[in-house]
PDB file of C-alpha atoms (C1' of nucleotides) in Angstrom:
ATOM      1  CA  MET A   1      29.222 -11.283  36.578  1.00 55.00           C
ATOM      2  CA  ILE A   2      28.275 -14.089  38.839  1.00 56.00           C
ATOM      3  CA  THR A   3      25.389 -12.306  40.528  1.00 58.00           C
ATOM      4  CA  GLY A   4      23.772 -11.878  37.130  1.00 68.00           C
ATOM      5  CA  ASP A   5      21.076  -9.245  37.233  1.00 86.00           C
ATOM      6  CA  ILE A   6      19.524 -10.326  40.484  1.00 95.00           C
ATOM      7  CA  PRO A   7      18.848  -7.259  42.601  1.00 97.00           C
ATOM      8  CA  PRO A   8      20.368  -7.016  46.073  1.00 98.00           C
ATOM      9  CA  ASN A   9      18.564  -9.003  48.729  1.00 98.00           C
ATOM     10  CA  GLN A  10      19.264  -9.469  52.407  1.00 98.00           C
ATOM     11  CA  THR A  11      19.279 -13.189  51.673  1.00 98.00           C
ATOM     12  CA  ILE A  12      22.140 -14.783  49.797  1.00 98.00           C
ATOM     13  CA  TYR A  13      21.867 -17.927  47.711  1.00 98.00           C
ATOM     14  CA  ILE A  14      24.864 -20.237  47.809  1.00 98.00           C
ATOM     15  CA  LYS A  15      25.514 -23.101  45.436  1.00 98.00           C
ATOM     16  CA  ASN A  16      28.283 -25.565  44.675  1.00 98.00           C
ATOM     17  CA  LEU A  17      28.246 -26.665  48.295  1.00 97.00           C
ATOM     18  CA  ASN A  18      29.681 -30.036  49.203  1.00 96.00           C
ATOM     19  CA  GLU A  19      26.701 -32.395  49.096  1.00 97.00           C
ATOM     20  CA  LYS A  20      28.292 -34.925  51.403  1.00 95.00           C
ATOM     21  CA  ILE A  21      27.955 -32.670  54.409  1.00 93.00           C
ATOM     22  CA  LYS A  22      25.002 -33.368  56.653  1.00 94.00           C
ATOM     23  CA  LYS A  23      22.331 -30.715  56.688  1.00 95.00           C
ATOM     24  CA  GLU A  24      22.708 -29.731  60.305  1.00 92.00           C
ATOM     25  CA  GLU A  25      26.468 -29.455  60.131  1.00 89.00           C
ATOM     26  CA  LEU A  26      26.231 -27.486  56.927  1.00 93.00           C
ATOM     27  CA  LYS A  27      23.846 -25.002  58.476  1.00 94.00           C
ATOM     28  CA  ARG A  28      25.975 -24.588  61.571  1.00 87.00           C
ATOM     29  CA  SER A  29      29.134 -24.054  59.553  1.00 88.00           C
ATOM     30  CA  LEU A  30      27.480 -21.548  57.231  1.00 92.00           C
ATOM     31  CA  TYR A  31      26.153 -19.696  60.222  1.00 90.00           C
ATOM     32  CA  CYS A  32      29.624 -19.662  61.716  1.00 83.00           C
ATOM     33  CA  LEU A  33      31.311 -18.539  58.545  1.00 86.00           C
ATOM     34  CA  PHE A  34      28.865 -15.790  57.624  1.00 90.00           C
ATOM     35  CA  SER A  35      28.169 -14.263  61.003  1.00 84.00           C
ATOM     36  CA  GLN A  36      31.286 -12.170  60.514  1.00 80.00           C
ATOM     37  CA  TYR A  37      29.202 -10.015  58.114  1.00 86.00           C
ATOM     38  CA  GLY A  38      26.277  -9.345  60.417  1.00 89.00           C
ATOM     39  CA  ARG A  39      23.323 -10.735  62.264  1.00 92.00           C
ATOM     40  CA  ILE A  40      21.876 -13.835  60.643  1.00 94.00           C
ATOM     41  CA  PHE A  41      18.143 -14.442  60.875  1.00 97.00           C
ATOM     42  CA  ASP A  42      18.120 -17.910  59.392  1.00 97.00           C
ATOM     43  CA  VAL A  43      20.010 -20.485  57.375  1.00 97.00           C
ATOM     44  CA  VAL A  44      17.964 -22.688  55.057  1.00 98.00           C
ATOM     45  CA  ALA A  45      19.306 -25.866  53.508  1.00 98.00           C
ATOM     46  CA  LEU A  46      17.384 -28.804  52.111  1.00 98.00           C
ATOM     47  CA  LYS A  47      18.747 -32.117  50.902  1.00 97.00           C
ATOM     48  CA  THR A  48      16.011 -32.875  48.406  1.00 97.00           C
ATOM     49  CA  PRO A  49      17.258 -33.896  44.942  1.00 97.00           C
ATOM     50  CA  LYS A  50      16.490 -30.477  43.562  1.00 98.00           C
ATOM     51  CA  LEU A  51      17.958 -28.488  46.432  1.00 98.00           C
ATOM     52  CA  ARG A  52      21.010 -30.345  47.631  1.00 98.00           C
ATOM     53  CA  GLY A  53      24.272 -28.448  47.408  1.00 98.00           C
ATOM     54  CA  GLN A  54      22.507 -25.134  47.909  1.00 98.00           C
ATOM     55  CA  ALA A  55      21.655 -22.944  50.864  1.00 98.00           C
ATOM     56  CA  TRP A  56      20.198 -19.576  51.806  1.00 98.00           C
ATOM     57  CA  VAL A  57      21.620 -17.347  54.475  1.00 98.00           C
ATOM     58  CA  VAL A  58      19.255 -14.623  55.640  1.00 98.00           C
ATOM     59  CA  PHE A  59      20.934 -11.490  57.006  1.00 98.00           C
ATOM     60  CA  SER A  60      19.274  -8.709  58.956  1.00 97.00           C
ATOM     61  CA  GLU A  61      20.761  -6.146  56.555  1.00 97.00           C
ATOM     62  CA  VAL A  62      21.224  -5.989  52.795  1.00 98.00           C
ATOM     63  CA  THR A  63      24.681  -4.466  53.294  1.00 97.00           C
ATOM     64  CA  ALA A  64      25.796  -7.552  55.203  1.00 96.00           C
ATOM     65  CA  ALA A  65      24.586  -9.718  52.342  1.00 98.00           C
ATOM     66  CA  SER A  66      26.441  -7.532  49.828  1.00 97.00           C
ATOM     67  CA  ASN A  67      29.708  -7.857  51.696  1.00 93.00           C
ATOM     68  CA  ALA A  68      29.229 -11.587  51.986  1.00 94.00           C
ATOM     69  CA  VAL A  69      28.525 -11.948  48.252  1.00 96.00           C
ATOM     70  CA  ARG A  70      31.692 -10.062  47.377  1.00 93.00           C
ATOM     71  CA  GLN A  71      34.118 -11.225  50.006  1.00 87.00           C
ATOM     72  CA  MET A  72      33.177 -14.869  50.301  1.00 88.00           C
ATOM     73  CA  GLN A  73      32.834 -15.432  46.564  1.00 91.00           C
ATOM     74  CA  ASN A  74      34.676 -18.691  45.710  1.00 90.00           C
ATOM     75  CA  PHE A  75      35.724 -19.222  49.309  1.00 85.00           C
ATOM     76  CA  PRO A  76      36.850 -22.860  49.643  1.00 82.00           C
ATOM     77  CA  PHE A  77      34.308 -24.452  51.921  1.00 88.00           C
ATOM     78  CA  TYR A  78      34.553 -28.187  52.548  1.00 86.00           C
ATOM     79  CA  ASP A  79      36.920 -28.318  49.581  1.00 82.00           C
ATOM     80  CA  LYS A  80      34.583 -26.631  47.129  1.00 90.00           C
ATOM     81  CA  PRO A  81      34.508 -22.965  46.106  1.00 92.00           C
ATOM     82  CA  MET A  82      31.221 -21.374  47.130  1.00 95.00           C
ATOM     83  CA  ARG A  83      29.236 -19.634  44.386  1.00 97.00           C
ATOM     84  CA  ILE A  84      27.226 -16.850  45.946  1.00 98.00           C
ATOM     85  CA  GLN A  85      24.412 -14.715  44.573  1.00 98.00           C
ATOM     86  CA  TYR A  86      21.587 -12.704  45.999  1.00 98.00           C
ATOM     87  CA  ALA A  87      18.453 -14.785  46.508  1.00 98.00           C
ATOM     88  CA  LYS A  88      15.767 -14.293  43.898  1.00 98.00           C
ATOM     89  CA  SER A  89      12.993 -13.716  46.370  1.00 97.00           C
ATOM     90  CA  LYS A  90      12.289 -12.599  49.898  1.00 98.00           C
ATOM     91  CA  SER A  91      12.736 -15.185  52.625  1.00 98.00           C
ATOM     92  CA  ASP A  92       9.691 -16.242  54.591  1.00 98.00           C
ATOM     93  CA  CYS A  93      11.258 -15.214  57.872  1.00 98.00           C
ATOM     94  CA  VAL A  94      11.700 -11.693  56.477  1.00 98.00           C
ATOM     95  CA  ALA A  95       8.176 -11.569  55.090  1.00 97.00           C
ATOM     96  CA  LYS A  96       6.902 -12.614  58.480  1.00 96.00           C
ATOM     97  CA  GLU A  97       8.707  -9.675  60.024  1.00 95.00           C
ATOM     98  CA  ASP A  98       7.384  -7.071  57.598  1.00 95.00           C
ATOM     99  CA  GLY A  99       3.894  -8.533  57.545  1.00 95.00           C
ATOM    100  CA  SER A 100       3.871  -9.531  53.883  1.00 95.00           C
ATOM    101  CA  PHE A 101       3.965 -13.240  54.570  1.00 95.00           C
ATOM    102  CA  VAL A 102       1.258 -15.373  52.990  1.00 94.00           C
ATOM    103  CA  PRO A 103       1.427 -19.094  53.687  1.00 91.00           C
ATOM    104  CA  ARG A 104       1.654 -21.137  50.501  1.00 85.00           C
ATOM    105  CA  GLU A 105      -1.423 -23.111  49.589  1.00 76.00           C
ATOM    106  CA  LYS A 106       0.136 -26.320  48.462  1.00 59.00           C
ATOM    107  CA  LYS A 107      -0.536 -28.856  51.143  1.00 51.00           C
ATOM    108  CA  LYS A 108      -3.001 -31.664  51.646  1.00 51.00           C
ATOM    109  CA  LYS A 109      -4.515 -32.357  55.042  1.00 53.00           C
ATOM    110  CA  GLN A 110      -2.139 -35.233  55.754  1.00 53.00           C
ATOM    111  CA  GLU A 111       0.907 -33.089  55.228  1.00 51.00           C
ATOM    112  CA  GLU A 112      -0.430 -30.266  57.301  1.00 51.00           C
ATOM    113  CA  LYS A 113      -0.856 -32.581  60.226  1.00 56.00           C
ATOM    114  CA  ALA A 114       2.692 -33.791  59.849  1.00 56.00           C
ATOM    115  CA  GLU A 115       3.948 -30.244  59.687  1.00 53.00           C
ATOM    116  CA  ARG A 116       2.174 -29.137  62.810  1.00 56.00           C
ATOM    117  CA  LYS A 117       3.818 -32.005  64.627  1.00 56.00           C
ATOM    118  CA  ARG A 118       7.212 -31.055  63.264  1.00 54.00           C
ATOM    119  CA  ARG A 119       6.829 -27.484  64.378  1.00 52.00           C
ATOM    120  CA  ALA A 120       5.927 -28.578  67.867  1.00 51.00           C
ATOM    121  CA  GLU A 121       9.011 -30.745  67.993  1.00 49.00           C
ATOM    122  CA  GLU A 122      11.206 -27.958  66.748  1.00 46.00           C
ATOM    123  CA  ALA A 123      10.030 -25.590  69.394  1.00 44.00           C
ATOM    124  CA  GLN A 124      11.359 -28.084  71.895  1.00 43.00           C
ATOM    125  CA  GLN A 125      14.590 -28.870  70.180  1.00 41.00           C
ATOM    126  CA  SER A 126      15.828 -25.341  69.458  1.00 38.00           C
ATOM    127  CA  SER A 127      17.914 -24.202  66.562  1.00 37.00           C
ATOM    128  CA  MET A 128      21.202 -22.444  66.751  1.00 38.00           C
ATOM    129  CA  ALA A 129      20.652 -20.061  63.887  1.00 35.00           C
ATOM    130  CA  ASN A 130      17.710 -18.152  65.313  1.00 35.00           C
ATOM    131  CA  GLY A 131      19.412 -17.575  68.621  1.00 33.00           C
ATOM    132  CA  THR A 132      16.694 -19.249  70.645  1.00 30.00           C
ATOM    133  CA  GLY A 133      18.879 -22.271  71.059  1.00 29.00           C
ATOM    134  CA  ALA A 134      18.778 -24.088  74.332  1.00 29.00           C
ATOM    135  CA  GLN A 135      22.467 -24.916  74.370  1.00 31.00           C
ATOM    136  CA  SER A 136      23.742 -23.465  77.587  1.00 30.00           C
ATOM    137  CA  ASN A 137      26.530 -20.978  77.577  1.00 32.00           C
ATOM    138  CA  GLY A 138      26.455 -20.503  81.303  1.00 30.00           C
ATOM    139  CA  GLY A 139      29.382 -22.760  82.036  1.00 30.00           C
ATOM    140  CA  THR A 140      31.356 -21.317  79.196  1.00 29.00           C
ATOM    141  CA  ALA A 141      30.848 -17.772  80.364  1.00 28.00           C
ATOM    142  CA  ALA A 142      32.024 -18.695  83.819  1.00 29.00           C
ATOM    143  CA  SER A 143      35.180 -20.428  82.675  1.00 30.00           C
ATOM    144  CA  PHE A 144      35.848 -17.551  80.315  1.00 30.00           C
ATOM    145  CA  ARG A 145      35.741 -15.085  83.177  1.00 30.00           C
ATOM    146  CA  ASN A 146      38.139 -17.180  85.220  1.00 36.00           C
ATOM    147  CA  ALA A 147      40.552 -17.601  82.387  1.00 37.00           C
ATOM    148  CA  ASN A 148      40.478 -13.890  81.784  1.00 37.00           C
ATOM    149  CA  THR A 149      41.908 -13.131  85.175  1.00 42.00           C
ATOM    150  CA  GLN A 150      45.090 -14.958  84.278  1.00 49.00           C
ATOM    151  CA  GLU A 151      48.159 -13.149  83.079  1.00 64.00           C
ATOM    152  CA  THR A 152      48.699 -12.796  79.362  1.00 71.00           C
ATOM    153  CA  ALA A 153      51.356 -14.772  77.573  1.00 81.00           C
ATOM    154  CA  ALA A 154      53.939 -13.087  75.392  1.00 82.00           C
ATOM    155  CA  PRO A 155      53.200 -13.082  71.655  1.00 87.00           C
ATOM    156  CA  ASN A 156      54.050 -16.376  70.036  1.00 92.00           C
ATOM    157  CA  ASN A 157      52.959 -18.496  67.088  1.00 96.00           C
ATOM    158  CA  ILE A 158      50.139 -20.324  68.890  1.00 98.00           C
ATOM    159  CA  LEU A 159      46.743 -18.799  69.606  1.00 97.00           C
ATOM    160  CA  PHE A 160      44.496 -19.875  72.427  1.00 98.00           C
ATOM    161  CA  ILE A 161      40.798 -19.553  71.601  1.00 98.00           C
ATOM    162  CA  GLN A 162      38.123 -19.454  74.293  1.00 97.00           C
ATOM    163  CA  ASN A 163      34.378 -19.040  74.556  1.00 95.00           C
ATOM    164  CA  LEU A 164      33.585 -21.260  71.596  1.00 96.00           C
ATOM    165  CA  PRO A 165      30.172 -22.917  71.445  1.00 93.00           C
ATOM    166  CA  HIS A 166      30.546 -26.540  72.446  1.00 94.00           C
ATOM    167  CA  GLU A 167      29.474 -27.743  69.030  1.00 90.00           C
ATOM    168  CA  THR A 168      32.398 -26.030  67.318  1.00 94.00           C
ATOM    169  CA  THR A 169      34.510 -28.458  65.306  1.00 93.00           C
ATOM    170  CA  SER A 170      38.124 -28.157  64.242  1.00 94.00           C
ATOM    171  CA  SER A 171      37.081 -28.015  60.601  1.00 93.00           C
ATOM    172  CA  MET A 172      34.906 -24.995  61.360  1.00 94.00           C
ATOM    173  CA  LEU A 173      37.861 -23.225  62.949  1.00 96.00           C
ATOM    174  CA  GLU A 174      40.107 -24.319  60.129  1.00 95.00           C
ATOM    175  CA  MET A 175      37.842 -22.593  57.635  1.00 93.00           C
ATOM    176  CA  LEU A 176      38.093 -19.380  59.612  1.00 93.00           C
ATOM    177  CA  PHE A 177      41.799 -19.361  60.373  1.00 96.00           C
ATOM    178  CA  GLN A 178      43.158 -20.764  57.132  1.00 94.00           C
ATOM    179  CA  GLN A 179      42.267 -17.470  55.463  1.00 91.00           C
ATOM    180  CA  TYR A 180      45.324 -16.003  57.158  1.00 92.00           C
ATOM    181  CA  PRO A 181      48.885 -16.546  55.936  1.00 94.00           C
ATOM    182  CA  GLY A 182      51.074 -18.903  57.913  1.00 96.00           C
ATOM    183  CA  PHE A 183      48.199 -21.045  59.185  1.00 98.00           C
ATOM    184  CA  LYS A 184      49.381 -24.497  60.229  1.00 98.00           C
ATOM    185  CA  GLU A 185      46.763 -26.335  62.265  1.00 98.00           C
ATOM    186  CA  VAL A 186      43.882 -26.310  64.720  1.00 98.00           C
ATOM    187  CA  ARG A 187      44.009 -28.464  67.818  1.00 98.00           C
ATOM    188  CA  MET A 188      41.052 -29.191  70.027  1.00 98.00           C
ATOM    189  CA  ILE A 189      40.839 -31.328  73.126  1.00 96.00           C
ATOM    190  CA  GLU A 190      37.947 -33.775  73.417  1.00 93.00           C
ATOM    191  CA  ALA A 191      37.742 -33.399  77.155  1.00 96.00           C
ATOM    192  CA  LYS A 192      37.784 -29.603  77.044  1.00 96.00           C
ATOM    193  CA  PRO A 193      34.982 -28.187  74.918  1.00 95.00           C
ATOM    194  CA  GLY A 194      34.892 -24.460  74.236  1.00 96.00           C
ATOM    195  CA  ILE A 195      38.586 -23.939  73.652  1.00 98.00           C
ATOM    196  CA  ALA A 196      41.083 -24.535  70.875  1.00 98.00           C
ATOM    197  CA  PHE A 197      44.677 -23.926  69.898  1.00 98.00           C
ATOM    198  CA  VAL A 198      45.556 -22.568  66.471  1.00 98.00           C
ATOM    199  CA  GLU A 199      49.122 -22.717  65.296  1.00 98.00           C
ATOM    200  CA  PHE A 200      50.802 -20.399  62.785  1.00 98.00           C
ATOM    201  CA  GLU A 201      54.306 -20.336  61.327  1.00 96.00           C
ATOM    202  CA  ASP A 202      55.350 -17.361  63.411  1.00 94.00           C
ATOM    203  CA  ASP A 203      54.111 -14.798  65.884  1.00 93.00           C
ATOM    204  CA  VAL A 204      53.573 -12.032  63.354  1.00 88.00           C
ATOM    205  CA  GLN A 205      51.184 -14.195  61.393  1.00 90.00           C
ATOM    206  CA  SER A 206      49.383 -15.415  64.493  1.00 91.00           C
ATOM    207  CA  SER A 207      48.971 -11.788  65.574  1.00 91.00           C
ATOM    208  CA  MET A 208      47.385 -10.851  62.271  1.00 90.00           C
ATOM    209  CA  ALA A 209      44.826 -13.644  62.580  1.00 91.00           C
ATOM    210  CA  MET A 210      44.193 -12.720  66.196  1.00 93.00           C
ATOM    211  CA  GLN A 211      43.392  -9.133  65.302  1.00 86.00           C
ATOM    212  CA  ALA A 212      41.214 -10.149  62.393  1.00 88.00           C
ATOM    213  CA  LEU A 213      39.147 -12.691  64.284  1.00 91.00           C
ATOM    214  CA  GLN A 214      39.136 -11.268  67.794  1.00 90.00           C
ATOM    215  CA  GLY A 215      35.537 -11.202  68.989  1.00 89.00           C
ATOM    216  CA  PHE A 216      34.293 -13.130  65.958  1.00 90.00           C
ATOM    217  CA  LYS A 217      30.874 -14.491  66.853  1.00 85.00           C
ATOM    218  CA  ILE A 218      30.153 -18.084  66.013  1.00 86.00           C
ATOM    219  CA  THR A 219      26.820 -17.546  67.715  1.00 83.00           C
ATOM    220  CA  PRO A 220      25.555 -14.212  69.032  1.00 79.00           C
ATOM    221  CA  GLN A 221      26.445 -15.390  72.534  1.00 84.00           C
ATOM    222  CA  ASN A 222      29.931 -16.561  71.657  1.00 88.00           C
ATOM    223  CA  PRO A 223      32.406 -13.845  70.745  1.00 89.00           C
ATOM    224  CA  MET A 224      35.789 -15.551  70.429  1.00 93.00           C
ATOM    225  CA  ALA A 225      38.357 -14.578  73.004  1.00 93.00           C
ATOM    226  CA  ILE A 226      41.786 -14.996  71.464  1.00 93.00           C
ATOM    227  CA  THR A 227      45.045 -14.760  73.382  1.00 94.00           C
ATOM    228  CA  PHE A 228      48.511 -16.129  72.851  1.00 92.00           C
ATOM    229  CA  ALA A 229      48.958 -19.608  74.218  1.00 96.00           C
ATOM    230  CA  LYS A 230      51.145 -20.044  77.230  1.00 92.00           C
ATOM    231  CA  LYS A 231      54.269 -21.870  76.246  1.00 84.00           C
TER     232      LYS A 231
ATOM    233  C1'  DA B   1      22.917 -26.921  37.355  1.00 56.27           C
ATOM    234  C1'  DG B   2      19.649 -26.617  40.542  1.00 56.27           C
ATOM    235  C1'  DC B   3      15.999 -20.287  44.196  1.00 56.27           C
ATOM    236  C1'  DA B   4      13.293 -22.438  49.604  1.00 56.27           C
ATOM    237  C1'  DC B   5      11.186 -21.652  53.730  1.00 56.27           C
ATOM    238  C1'  DA B   6      10.184 -29.666  57.188  1.00 56.27           C
TER     239       DA B   6
END
DNA sequence: AGCACA
């Protein structure tokens, strides 16, 4: 048993991740991939020698973590099968919520100063995973509404995806859609962020993927809107 | 293989 005897935890520990992927991209993609199981509080990944190739995904519910451990076990992610277990301990962001958080006493004065600075910077910069991100969805929501008023195309083998966060990449979508039989390719247009086309072998297979991923949230603000492409 | 919280 891959989870060993680690008791269930709302945080999952993932290893065998592709170490070539940059930290920020890795976190975004993990967030994208795992938000299908529930609300994600945080994604932690460090590239230090000891911690590269590993990550923690903190869910709001243990049940979400359990489903993720089971269903995403060995999922090919950036060409490597993910190995997923429950985390061995409670995440800081969870401890902070339930009041049991005690800051670790490991730092020297120099480092503390550096950390305070970092935190200040982060507050400015925003992170996607905690939902306080500053990336604007206003424009996307508007174009989504407009597009929605258009007539629907007849079922066919190409899906039209809307309301994607602008930082979505084709490889992120590939990881989501390739789970479904008949997947052929993802196409995105540089000049048109927020949308994508996903091609399948036939319209039955595209329909299956549409049903499975309809409303899938890459971020809490971005439920996917999937329709058939106009031919 | 490796369980952290930059």
